[in-house]
GROMACS .gro file of C-alpha atoms in nm:
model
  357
    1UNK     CA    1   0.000   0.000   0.000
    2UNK     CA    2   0.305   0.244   0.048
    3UNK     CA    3   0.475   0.170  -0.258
    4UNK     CA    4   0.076   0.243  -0.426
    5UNK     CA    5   0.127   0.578  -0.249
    6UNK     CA    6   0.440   0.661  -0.292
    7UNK     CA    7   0.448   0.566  -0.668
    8UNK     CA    8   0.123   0.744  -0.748
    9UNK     CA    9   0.184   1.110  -0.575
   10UNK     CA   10   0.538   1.078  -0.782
   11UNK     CA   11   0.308   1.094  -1.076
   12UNK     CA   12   0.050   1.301  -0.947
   13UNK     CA   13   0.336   1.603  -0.855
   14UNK     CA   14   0.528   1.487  -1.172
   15UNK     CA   15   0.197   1.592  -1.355
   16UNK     CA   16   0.093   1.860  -1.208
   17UNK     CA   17   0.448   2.059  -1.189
   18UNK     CA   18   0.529   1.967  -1.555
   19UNK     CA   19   0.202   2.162  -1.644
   20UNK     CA   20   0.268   2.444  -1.441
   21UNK     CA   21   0.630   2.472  -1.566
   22UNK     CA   22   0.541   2.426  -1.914
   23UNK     CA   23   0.309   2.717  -1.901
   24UNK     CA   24   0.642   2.926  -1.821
   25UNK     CA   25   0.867   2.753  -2.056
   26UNK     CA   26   0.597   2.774  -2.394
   27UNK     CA   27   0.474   3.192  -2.294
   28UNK     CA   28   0.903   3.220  -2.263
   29UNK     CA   29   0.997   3.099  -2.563
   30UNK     CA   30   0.721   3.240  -2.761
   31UNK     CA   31   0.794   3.588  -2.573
   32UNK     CA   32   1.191   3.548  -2.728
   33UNK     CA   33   1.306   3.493  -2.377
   34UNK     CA   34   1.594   3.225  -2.377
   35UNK     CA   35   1.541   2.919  -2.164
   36UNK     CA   36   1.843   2.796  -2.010
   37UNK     CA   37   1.694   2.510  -1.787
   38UNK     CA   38   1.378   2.294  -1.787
   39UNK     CA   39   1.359   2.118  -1.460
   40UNK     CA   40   1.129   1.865  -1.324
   41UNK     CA   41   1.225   1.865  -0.917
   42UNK     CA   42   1.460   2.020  -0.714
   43UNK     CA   43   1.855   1.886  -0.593
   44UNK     CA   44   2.075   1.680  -0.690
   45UNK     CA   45   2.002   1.591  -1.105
   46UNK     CA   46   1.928   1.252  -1.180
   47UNK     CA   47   1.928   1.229  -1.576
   48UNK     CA   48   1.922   1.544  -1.809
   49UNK     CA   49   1.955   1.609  -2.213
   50UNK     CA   50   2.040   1.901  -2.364
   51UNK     CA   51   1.875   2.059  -2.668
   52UNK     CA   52   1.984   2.369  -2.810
   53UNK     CA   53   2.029   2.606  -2.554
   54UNK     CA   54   1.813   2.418  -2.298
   55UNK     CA   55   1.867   2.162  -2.073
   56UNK     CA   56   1.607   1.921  -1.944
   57UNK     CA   57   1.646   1.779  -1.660
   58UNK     CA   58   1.524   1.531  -1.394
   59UNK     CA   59   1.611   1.608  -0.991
   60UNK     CA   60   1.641   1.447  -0.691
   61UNK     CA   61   1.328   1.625  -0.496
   62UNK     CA   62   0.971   1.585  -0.678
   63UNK     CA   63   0.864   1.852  -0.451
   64UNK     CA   64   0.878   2.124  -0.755
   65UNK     CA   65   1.042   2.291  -1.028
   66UNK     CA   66   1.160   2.560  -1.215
   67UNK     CA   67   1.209   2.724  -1.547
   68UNK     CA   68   1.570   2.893  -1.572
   69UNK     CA   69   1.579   3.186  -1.783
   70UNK     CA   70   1.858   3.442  -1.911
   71UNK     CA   71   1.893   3.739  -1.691
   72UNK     CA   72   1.696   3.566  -1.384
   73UNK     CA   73   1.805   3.631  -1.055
   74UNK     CA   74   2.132   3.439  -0.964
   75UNK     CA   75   2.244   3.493  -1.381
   76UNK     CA   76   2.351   3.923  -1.318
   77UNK     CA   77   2.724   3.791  -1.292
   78UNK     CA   78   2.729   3.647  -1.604
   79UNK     CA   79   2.846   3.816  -1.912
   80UNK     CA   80   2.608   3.826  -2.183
   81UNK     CA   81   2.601   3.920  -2.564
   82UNK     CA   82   2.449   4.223  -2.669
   83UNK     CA   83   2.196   3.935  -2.830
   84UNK     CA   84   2.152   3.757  -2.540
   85UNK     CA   85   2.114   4.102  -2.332
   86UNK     CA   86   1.792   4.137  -2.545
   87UNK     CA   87   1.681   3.787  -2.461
   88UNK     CA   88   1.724   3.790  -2.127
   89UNK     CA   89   1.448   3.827  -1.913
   90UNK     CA   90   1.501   4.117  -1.721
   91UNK     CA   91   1.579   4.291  -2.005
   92UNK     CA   92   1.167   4.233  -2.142
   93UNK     CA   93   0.831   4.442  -2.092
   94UNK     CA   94   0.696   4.429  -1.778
   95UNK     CA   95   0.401   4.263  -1.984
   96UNK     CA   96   0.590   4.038  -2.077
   97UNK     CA   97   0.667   3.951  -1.751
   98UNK     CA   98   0.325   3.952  -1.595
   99UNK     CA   99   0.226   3.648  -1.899
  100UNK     CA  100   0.535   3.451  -1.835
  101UNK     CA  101   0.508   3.414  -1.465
  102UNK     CA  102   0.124   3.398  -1.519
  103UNK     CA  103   0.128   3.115  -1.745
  104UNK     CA  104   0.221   2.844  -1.504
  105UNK     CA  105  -0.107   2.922  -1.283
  106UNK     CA  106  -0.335   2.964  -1.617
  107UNK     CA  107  -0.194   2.661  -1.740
  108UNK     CA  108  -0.267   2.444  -1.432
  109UNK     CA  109  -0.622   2.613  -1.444
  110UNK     CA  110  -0.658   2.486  -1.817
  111UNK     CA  111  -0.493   2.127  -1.769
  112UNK     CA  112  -0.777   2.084  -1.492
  113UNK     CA  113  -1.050   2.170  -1.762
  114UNK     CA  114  -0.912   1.912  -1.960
  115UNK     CA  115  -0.869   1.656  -1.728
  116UNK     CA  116  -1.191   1.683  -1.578
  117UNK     CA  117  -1.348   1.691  -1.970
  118UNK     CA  118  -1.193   1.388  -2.007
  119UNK     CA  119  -1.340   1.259  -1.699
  120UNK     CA  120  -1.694   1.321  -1.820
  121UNK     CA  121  -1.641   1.205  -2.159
  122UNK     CA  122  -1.519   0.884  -2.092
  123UNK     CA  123  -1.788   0.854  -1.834
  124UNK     CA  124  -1.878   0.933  -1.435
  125UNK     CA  125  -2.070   0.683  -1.238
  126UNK     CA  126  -2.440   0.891  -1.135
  127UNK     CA  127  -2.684   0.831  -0.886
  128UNK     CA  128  -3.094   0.724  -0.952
  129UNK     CA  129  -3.326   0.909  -0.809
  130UNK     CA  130  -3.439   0.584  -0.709
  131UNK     CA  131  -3.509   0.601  -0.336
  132UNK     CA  132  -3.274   0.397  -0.086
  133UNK     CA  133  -3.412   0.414   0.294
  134UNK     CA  134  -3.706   0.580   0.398
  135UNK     CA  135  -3.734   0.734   0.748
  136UNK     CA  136  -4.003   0.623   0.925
  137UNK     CA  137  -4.222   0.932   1.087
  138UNK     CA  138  -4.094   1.184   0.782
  139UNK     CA  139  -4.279   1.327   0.536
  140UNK     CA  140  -4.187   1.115   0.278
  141UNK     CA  141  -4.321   0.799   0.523
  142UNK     CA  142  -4.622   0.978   0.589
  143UNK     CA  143  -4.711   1.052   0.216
  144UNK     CA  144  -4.658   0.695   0.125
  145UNK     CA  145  -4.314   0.674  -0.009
  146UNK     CA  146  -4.157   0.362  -0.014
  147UNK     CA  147  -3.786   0.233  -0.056
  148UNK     CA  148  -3.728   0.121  -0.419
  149UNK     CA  149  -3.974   0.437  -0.596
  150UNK     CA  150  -3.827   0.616  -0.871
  151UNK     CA  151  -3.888   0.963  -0.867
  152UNK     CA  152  -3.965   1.081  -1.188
  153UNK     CA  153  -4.090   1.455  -1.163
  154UNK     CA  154  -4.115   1.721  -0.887
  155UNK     CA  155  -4.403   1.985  -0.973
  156UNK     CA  156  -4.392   1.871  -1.310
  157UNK     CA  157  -3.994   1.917  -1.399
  158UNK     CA  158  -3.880   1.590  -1.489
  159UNK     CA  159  -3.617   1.420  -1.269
  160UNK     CA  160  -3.352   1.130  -1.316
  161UNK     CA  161  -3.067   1.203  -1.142
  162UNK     CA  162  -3.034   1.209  -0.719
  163UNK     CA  163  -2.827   1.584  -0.744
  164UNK     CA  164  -3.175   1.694  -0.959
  165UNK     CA  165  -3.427   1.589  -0.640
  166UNK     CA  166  -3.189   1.706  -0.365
  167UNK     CA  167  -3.199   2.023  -0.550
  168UNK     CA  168  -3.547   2.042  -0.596
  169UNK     CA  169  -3.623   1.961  -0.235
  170UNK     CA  170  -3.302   2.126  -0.038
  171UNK     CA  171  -3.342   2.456  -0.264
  172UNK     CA  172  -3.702   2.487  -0.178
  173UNK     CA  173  -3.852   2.702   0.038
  174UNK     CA  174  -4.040   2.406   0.206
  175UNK     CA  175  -4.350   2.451   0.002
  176UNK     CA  176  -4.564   2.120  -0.039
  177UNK     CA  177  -4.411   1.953  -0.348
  178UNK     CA  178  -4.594   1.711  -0.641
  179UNK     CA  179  -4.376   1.391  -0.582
  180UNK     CA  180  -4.441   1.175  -0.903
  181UNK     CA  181  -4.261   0.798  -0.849
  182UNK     CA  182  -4.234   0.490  -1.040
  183UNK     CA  183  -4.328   0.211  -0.848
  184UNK     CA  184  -4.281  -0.129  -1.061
  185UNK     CA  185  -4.434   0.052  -1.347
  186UNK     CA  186  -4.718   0.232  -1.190
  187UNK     CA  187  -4.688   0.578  -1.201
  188UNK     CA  188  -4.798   0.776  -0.810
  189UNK     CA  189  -4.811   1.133  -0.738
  190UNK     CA  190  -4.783   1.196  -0.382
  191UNK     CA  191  -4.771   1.524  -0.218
  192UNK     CA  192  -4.460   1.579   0.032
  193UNK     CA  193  -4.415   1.912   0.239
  194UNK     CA  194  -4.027   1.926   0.318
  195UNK     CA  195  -3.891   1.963   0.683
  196UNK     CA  196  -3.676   2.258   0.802
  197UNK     CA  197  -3.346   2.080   0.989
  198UNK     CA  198  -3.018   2.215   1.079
  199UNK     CA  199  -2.764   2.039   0.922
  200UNK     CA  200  -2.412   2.128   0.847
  201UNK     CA  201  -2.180   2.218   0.551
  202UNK     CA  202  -1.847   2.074   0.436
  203UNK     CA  203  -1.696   2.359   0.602
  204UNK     CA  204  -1.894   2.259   0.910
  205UNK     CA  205  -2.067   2.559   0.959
  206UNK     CA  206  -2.430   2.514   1.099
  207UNK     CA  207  -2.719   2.536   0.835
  208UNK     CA  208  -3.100   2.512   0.745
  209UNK     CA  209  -3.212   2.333   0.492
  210UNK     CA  210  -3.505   2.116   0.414
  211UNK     CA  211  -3.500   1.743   0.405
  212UNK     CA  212  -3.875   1.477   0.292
  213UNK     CA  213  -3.687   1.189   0.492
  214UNK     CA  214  -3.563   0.967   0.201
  215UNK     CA  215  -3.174   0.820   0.128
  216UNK     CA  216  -2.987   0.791  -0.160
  217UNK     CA  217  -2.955   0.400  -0.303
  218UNK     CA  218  -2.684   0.239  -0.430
  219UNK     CA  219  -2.806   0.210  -0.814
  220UNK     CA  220  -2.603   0.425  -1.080
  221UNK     CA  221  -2.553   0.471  -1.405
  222UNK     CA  222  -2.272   0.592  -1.655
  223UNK     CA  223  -2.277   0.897  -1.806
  224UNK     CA  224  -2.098   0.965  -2.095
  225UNK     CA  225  -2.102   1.343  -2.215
  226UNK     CA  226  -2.012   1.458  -2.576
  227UNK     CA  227  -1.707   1.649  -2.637
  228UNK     CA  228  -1.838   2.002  -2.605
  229UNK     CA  229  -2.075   1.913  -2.319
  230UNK     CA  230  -1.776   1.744  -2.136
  231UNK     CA  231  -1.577   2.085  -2.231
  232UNK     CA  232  -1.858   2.256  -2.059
  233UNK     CA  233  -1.857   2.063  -1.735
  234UNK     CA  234  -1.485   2.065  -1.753
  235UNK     CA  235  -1.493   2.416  -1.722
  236UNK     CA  236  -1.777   2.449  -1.451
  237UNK     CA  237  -1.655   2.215  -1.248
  238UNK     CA  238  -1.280   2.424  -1.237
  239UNK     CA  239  -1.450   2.737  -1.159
  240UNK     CA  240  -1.674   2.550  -0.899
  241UNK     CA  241  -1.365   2.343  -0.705
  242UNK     CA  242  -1.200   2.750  -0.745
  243UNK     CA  243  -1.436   2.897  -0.552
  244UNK     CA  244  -1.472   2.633  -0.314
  245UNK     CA  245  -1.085   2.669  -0.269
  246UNK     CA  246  -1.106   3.068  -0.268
  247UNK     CA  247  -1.411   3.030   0.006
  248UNK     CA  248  -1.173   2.755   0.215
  249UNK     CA  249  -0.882   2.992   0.229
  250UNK     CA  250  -1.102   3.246   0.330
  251UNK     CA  251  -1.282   3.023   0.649
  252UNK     CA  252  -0.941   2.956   0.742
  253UNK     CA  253  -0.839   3.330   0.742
  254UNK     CA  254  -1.200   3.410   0.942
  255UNK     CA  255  -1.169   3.110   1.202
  256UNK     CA  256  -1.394   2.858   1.102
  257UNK     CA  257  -1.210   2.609   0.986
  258UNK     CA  258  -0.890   2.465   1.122
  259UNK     CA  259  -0.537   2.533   0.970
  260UNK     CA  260  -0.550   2.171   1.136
  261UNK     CA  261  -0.752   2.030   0.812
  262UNK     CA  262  -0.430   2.140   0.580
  263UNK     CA  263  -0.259   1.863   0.466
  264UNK     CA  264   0.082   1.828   0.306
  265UNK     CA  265   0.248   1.580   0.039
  266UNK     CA  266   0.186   1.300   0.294
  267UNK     CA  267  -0.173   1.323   0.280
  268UNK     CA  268  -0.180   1.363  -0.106
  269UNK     CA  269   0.009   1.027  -0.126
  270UNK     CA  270  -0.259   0.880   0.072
  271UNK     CA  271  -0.522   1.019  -0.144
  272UNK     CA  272  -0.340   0.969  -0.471
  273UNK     CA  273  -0.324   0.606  -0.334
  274UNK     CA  274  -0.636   0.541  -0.260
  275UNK     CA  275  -0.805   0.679  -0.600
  276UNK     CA  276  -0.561   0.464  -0.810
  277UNK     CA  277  -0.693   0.209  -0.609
  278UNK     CA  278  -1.038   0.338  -0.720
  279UNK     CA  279  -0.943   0.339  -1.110
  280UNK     CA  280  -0.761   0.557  -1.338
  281UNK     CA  281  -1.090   0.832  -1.396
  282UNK     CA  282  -1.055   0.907  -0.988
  283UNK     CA  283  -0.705   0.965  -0.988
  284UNK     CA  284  -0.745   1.170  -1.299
  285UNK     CA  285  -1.045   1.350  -1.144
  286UNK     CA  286  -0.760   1.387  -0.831
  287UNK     CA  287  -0.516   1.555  -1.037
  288UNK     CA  288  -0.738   1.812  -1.151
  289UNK     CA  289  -0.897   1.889  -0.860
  290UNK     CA  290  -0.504   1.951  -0.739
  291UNK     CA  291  -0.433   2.144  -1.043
  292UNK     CA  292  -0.702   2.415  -0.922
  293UNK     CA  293  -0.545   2.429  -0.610
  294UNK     CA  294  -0.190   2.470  -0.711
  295UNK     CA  295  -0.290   2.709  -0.967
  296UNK     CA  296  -0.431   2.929  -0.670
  297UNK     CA  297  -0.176   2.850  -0.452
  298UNK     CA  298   0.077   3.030  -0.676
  299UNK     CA  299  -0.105   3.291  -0.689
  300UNK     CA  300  -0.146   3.388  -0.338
  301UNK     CA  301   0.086   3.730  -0.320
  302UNK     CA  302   0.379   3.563  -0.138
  303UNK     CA  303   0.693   3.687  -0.302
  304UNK     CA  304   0.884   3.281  -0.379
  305UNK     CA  305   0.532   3.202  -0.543
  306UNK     CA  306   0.431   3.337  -0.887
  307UNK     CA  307   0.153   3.581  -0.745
  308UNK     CA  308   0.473   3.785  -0.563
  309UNK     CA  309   0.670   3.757  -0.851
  310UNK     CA  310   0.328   3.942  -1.026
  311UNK     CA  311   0.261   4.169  -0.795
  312UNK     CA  312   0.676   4.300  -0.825
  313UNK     CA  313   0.610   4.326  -1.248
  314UNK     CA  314   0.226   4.471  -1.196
  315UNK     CA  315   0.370   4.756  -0.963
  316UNK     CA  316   0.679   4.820  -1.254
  317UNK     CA  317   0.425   4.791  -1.504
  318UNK     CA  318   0.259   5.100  -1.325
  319UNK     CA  319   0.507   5.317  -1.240
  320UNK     CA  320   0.763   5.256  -1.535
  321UNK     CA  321   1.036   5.132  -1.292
  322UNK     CA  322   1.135   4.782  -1.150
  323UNK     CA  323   1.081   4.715  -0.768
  324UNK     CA  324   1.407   4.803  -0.597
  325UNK     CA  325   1.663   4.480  -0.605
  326UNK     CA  326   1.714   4.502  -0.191
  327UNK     CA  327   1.357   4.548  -0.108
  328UNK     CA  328   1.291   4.222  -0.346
  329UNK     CA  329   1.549   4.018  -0.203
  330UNK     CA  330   1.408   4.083   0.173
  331UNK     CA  331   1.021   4.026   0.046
  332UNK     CA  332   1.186   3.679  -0.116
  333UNK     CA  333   1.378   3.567   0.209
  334UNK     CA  334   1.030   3.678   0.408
  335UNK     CA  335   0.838   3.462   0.163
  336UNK     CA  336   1.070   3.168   0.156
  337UNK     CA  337   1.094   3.183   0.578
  338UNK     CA  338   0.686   3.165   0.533
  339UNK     CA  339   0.667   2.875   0.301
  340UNK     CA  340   0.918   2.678   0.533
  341UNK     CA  341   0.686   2.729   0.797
  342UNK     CA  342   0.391   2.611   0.640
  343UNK     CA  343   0.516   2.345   0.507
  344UNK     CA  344   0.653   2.230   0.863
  345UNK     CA  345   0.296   2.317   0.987
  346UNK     CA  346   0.121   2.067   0.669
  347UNK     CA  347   0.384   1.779   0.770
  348UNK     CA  348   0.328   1.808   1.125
  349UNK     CA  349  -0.086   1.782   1.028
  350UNK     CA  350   0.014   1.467   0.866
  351UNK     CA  351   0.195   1.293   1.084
  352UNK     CA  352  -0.108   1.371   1.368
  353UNK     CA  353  -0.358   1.200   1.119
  354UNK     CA  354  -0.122   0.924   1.091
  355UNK     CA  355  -0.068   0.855   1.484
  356UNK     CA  356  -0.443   0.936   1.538
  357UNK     CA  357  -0.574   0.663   1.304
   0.00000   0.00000   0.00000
């Protein structure tokens, strides 16, 4: 089971960080910027090949990577041509710089829309709306429901899928309902007036909604999308699992739910392991989900992620002159001290889960 785990989150994070990096390396090259280094991890390298002016190469740590550029910080001592002056990349727009550094995050952002269009097209297991347990004393009980109905329309909108009644009943205002159910081929209409409960969300904040009393059953079917429906859902469900991300950050920020929840590389092995386990459409479905994330991670305004590195070009880009070298340098060692930390902080969370299981 370790060797599942540890092989799959190699391949999730080899994934994932070839995207992002090949969003910088592609916007570089086709901005005239020369690439010096292509590198998947960080350390020691493993195996490399160079090809033209770039090297690709393999390192030790799967923990990241980076795109090496002419004129980048740690190149000033070097002596370059008046040709490769021009193709350096502190020598470009400040435009220029805002797409390059951009391009990882947008192309982690587009990988996920593929990935998850991929997911649909191929095919995602859905719930009935068949009916699974039914609660006895609930309004569903006391209107004659029984386990094993299919319902088939709610106030006359047609429904097949589970997601399509839980809508209709949660996003009600807990007016009586028109239940119409399939039972062995006779068709009953039943009328159901939802319950208020508190319940909670996945952020575990307390909530009303309203409930008839029924449970979800184990029958599914697949569904198979064409490719520009599957583009569609590819797309909504990106900007859905960003806002859910976006909203999570901002919980954490207001208190309500635990930095204790973040998890680090340990935890993704586990749940890289256990969706290969699943099938290959899980662990895809994994990877883009992940993708979102890491696109938004590098974008938070911390000056070793992308988002500082934009925020240093967006300012320039405004006032016509770069971000002074020393102030840079002391936002990147802040930055850098704060990564360190959290990343302490994420292992620490995962070894807890570990002993506490």
């Amino acid at each position: 089971m370790i060797g599942i785990n540890i092989i799959s989150v190699i391949i999730l994070l080899g994934i994932l960080i070839f995207v992002h990096e090949l969003g910088h390396f592609l916007v570089a090259k086709w901005s005239g910027v020369g690439v010096l280094k292509f590198s998947l991890g960080f350390g020691p390298r493993l195996i490399g090949k160079k090809f033209g002016e770039t090297e690709y190469v393999l390192s030790a740590l799967p923990l990241g990577g980076y795109v090496k550029m002419l004129g980048e910080s740690g190149d000033d001592e070097e002596i370059l041509s008046p040709d490769d002056e021009k193709r350096s990349f502190h020598k470009q727009t400040a435009l220029k710089k805002i797409l390059i550094v951009a391009a990882g995050p947008l192309f982690n952002f587009l990988f996920a829309i593929v990935a998850f269009a991929v997911v649909y097209a191929v095919g995602v297991p859905v719930s009935t709306s068949r009916i699974g347990d039914v609660q006895k004393g609930s309004a569903a009980y006391e209107a004659g429901m029984q386990s094993g109905d299919v319902v088939i329309a709610i106030n006359d909108d047609q429904i097949s899928r589970w997601s399509d009644l839980a809508n209709a009943i949660g996003g009600g205002n807990g007016d009586k309902l028109s239940i119409a159910v399939d039972r062995n081929g006779a068709i009953i209409t039943m009328y159901v007036t939802p319950e208020r409960v508190k319940s909670k969300n996945i952020f575990g904040e307390e909530i009303e909604t309203y409930r008839i009393g029924v449970g979800i059953s184990d029958e599914t079917v697949m569904e198979r999308q064409g490719p520009v429906r599957a583009l569609s859902s590819g797309i909504e469900q990106t900007w859905g699992w960003t806002k859910l991300t976006c909203l999570g950050i901002v919980k954490i920020v207001q208190g309500v739910v635990s930095p204790k929840e973040l998890g680090g590389p340990i935890l993704i092995a586990q749940m890289a392991g256990s969706q290969v386990r699943k099938g290959f459409l899980p662990f895809i479905f994994l990877i883009a989900v992940l993708s979102v994330n890491l696109g938004l991670l590098n974008l938070l305004p911390v000056p070793v992620l992308d988002g500082g590195h934009l925020c240093f070009f967006i300012i320039e880009a405004v006032t016509g002159r770069e971000v002074n070298m020393k102030w840079r340098e002391i936002a990147q060692q802040v930055g850098f001290f704060l990564l360190i930390l959290l990343m302490i902080f994420v292992f620490y969370n995962d070894i807890l889960r570990i002993l506490n299981n």
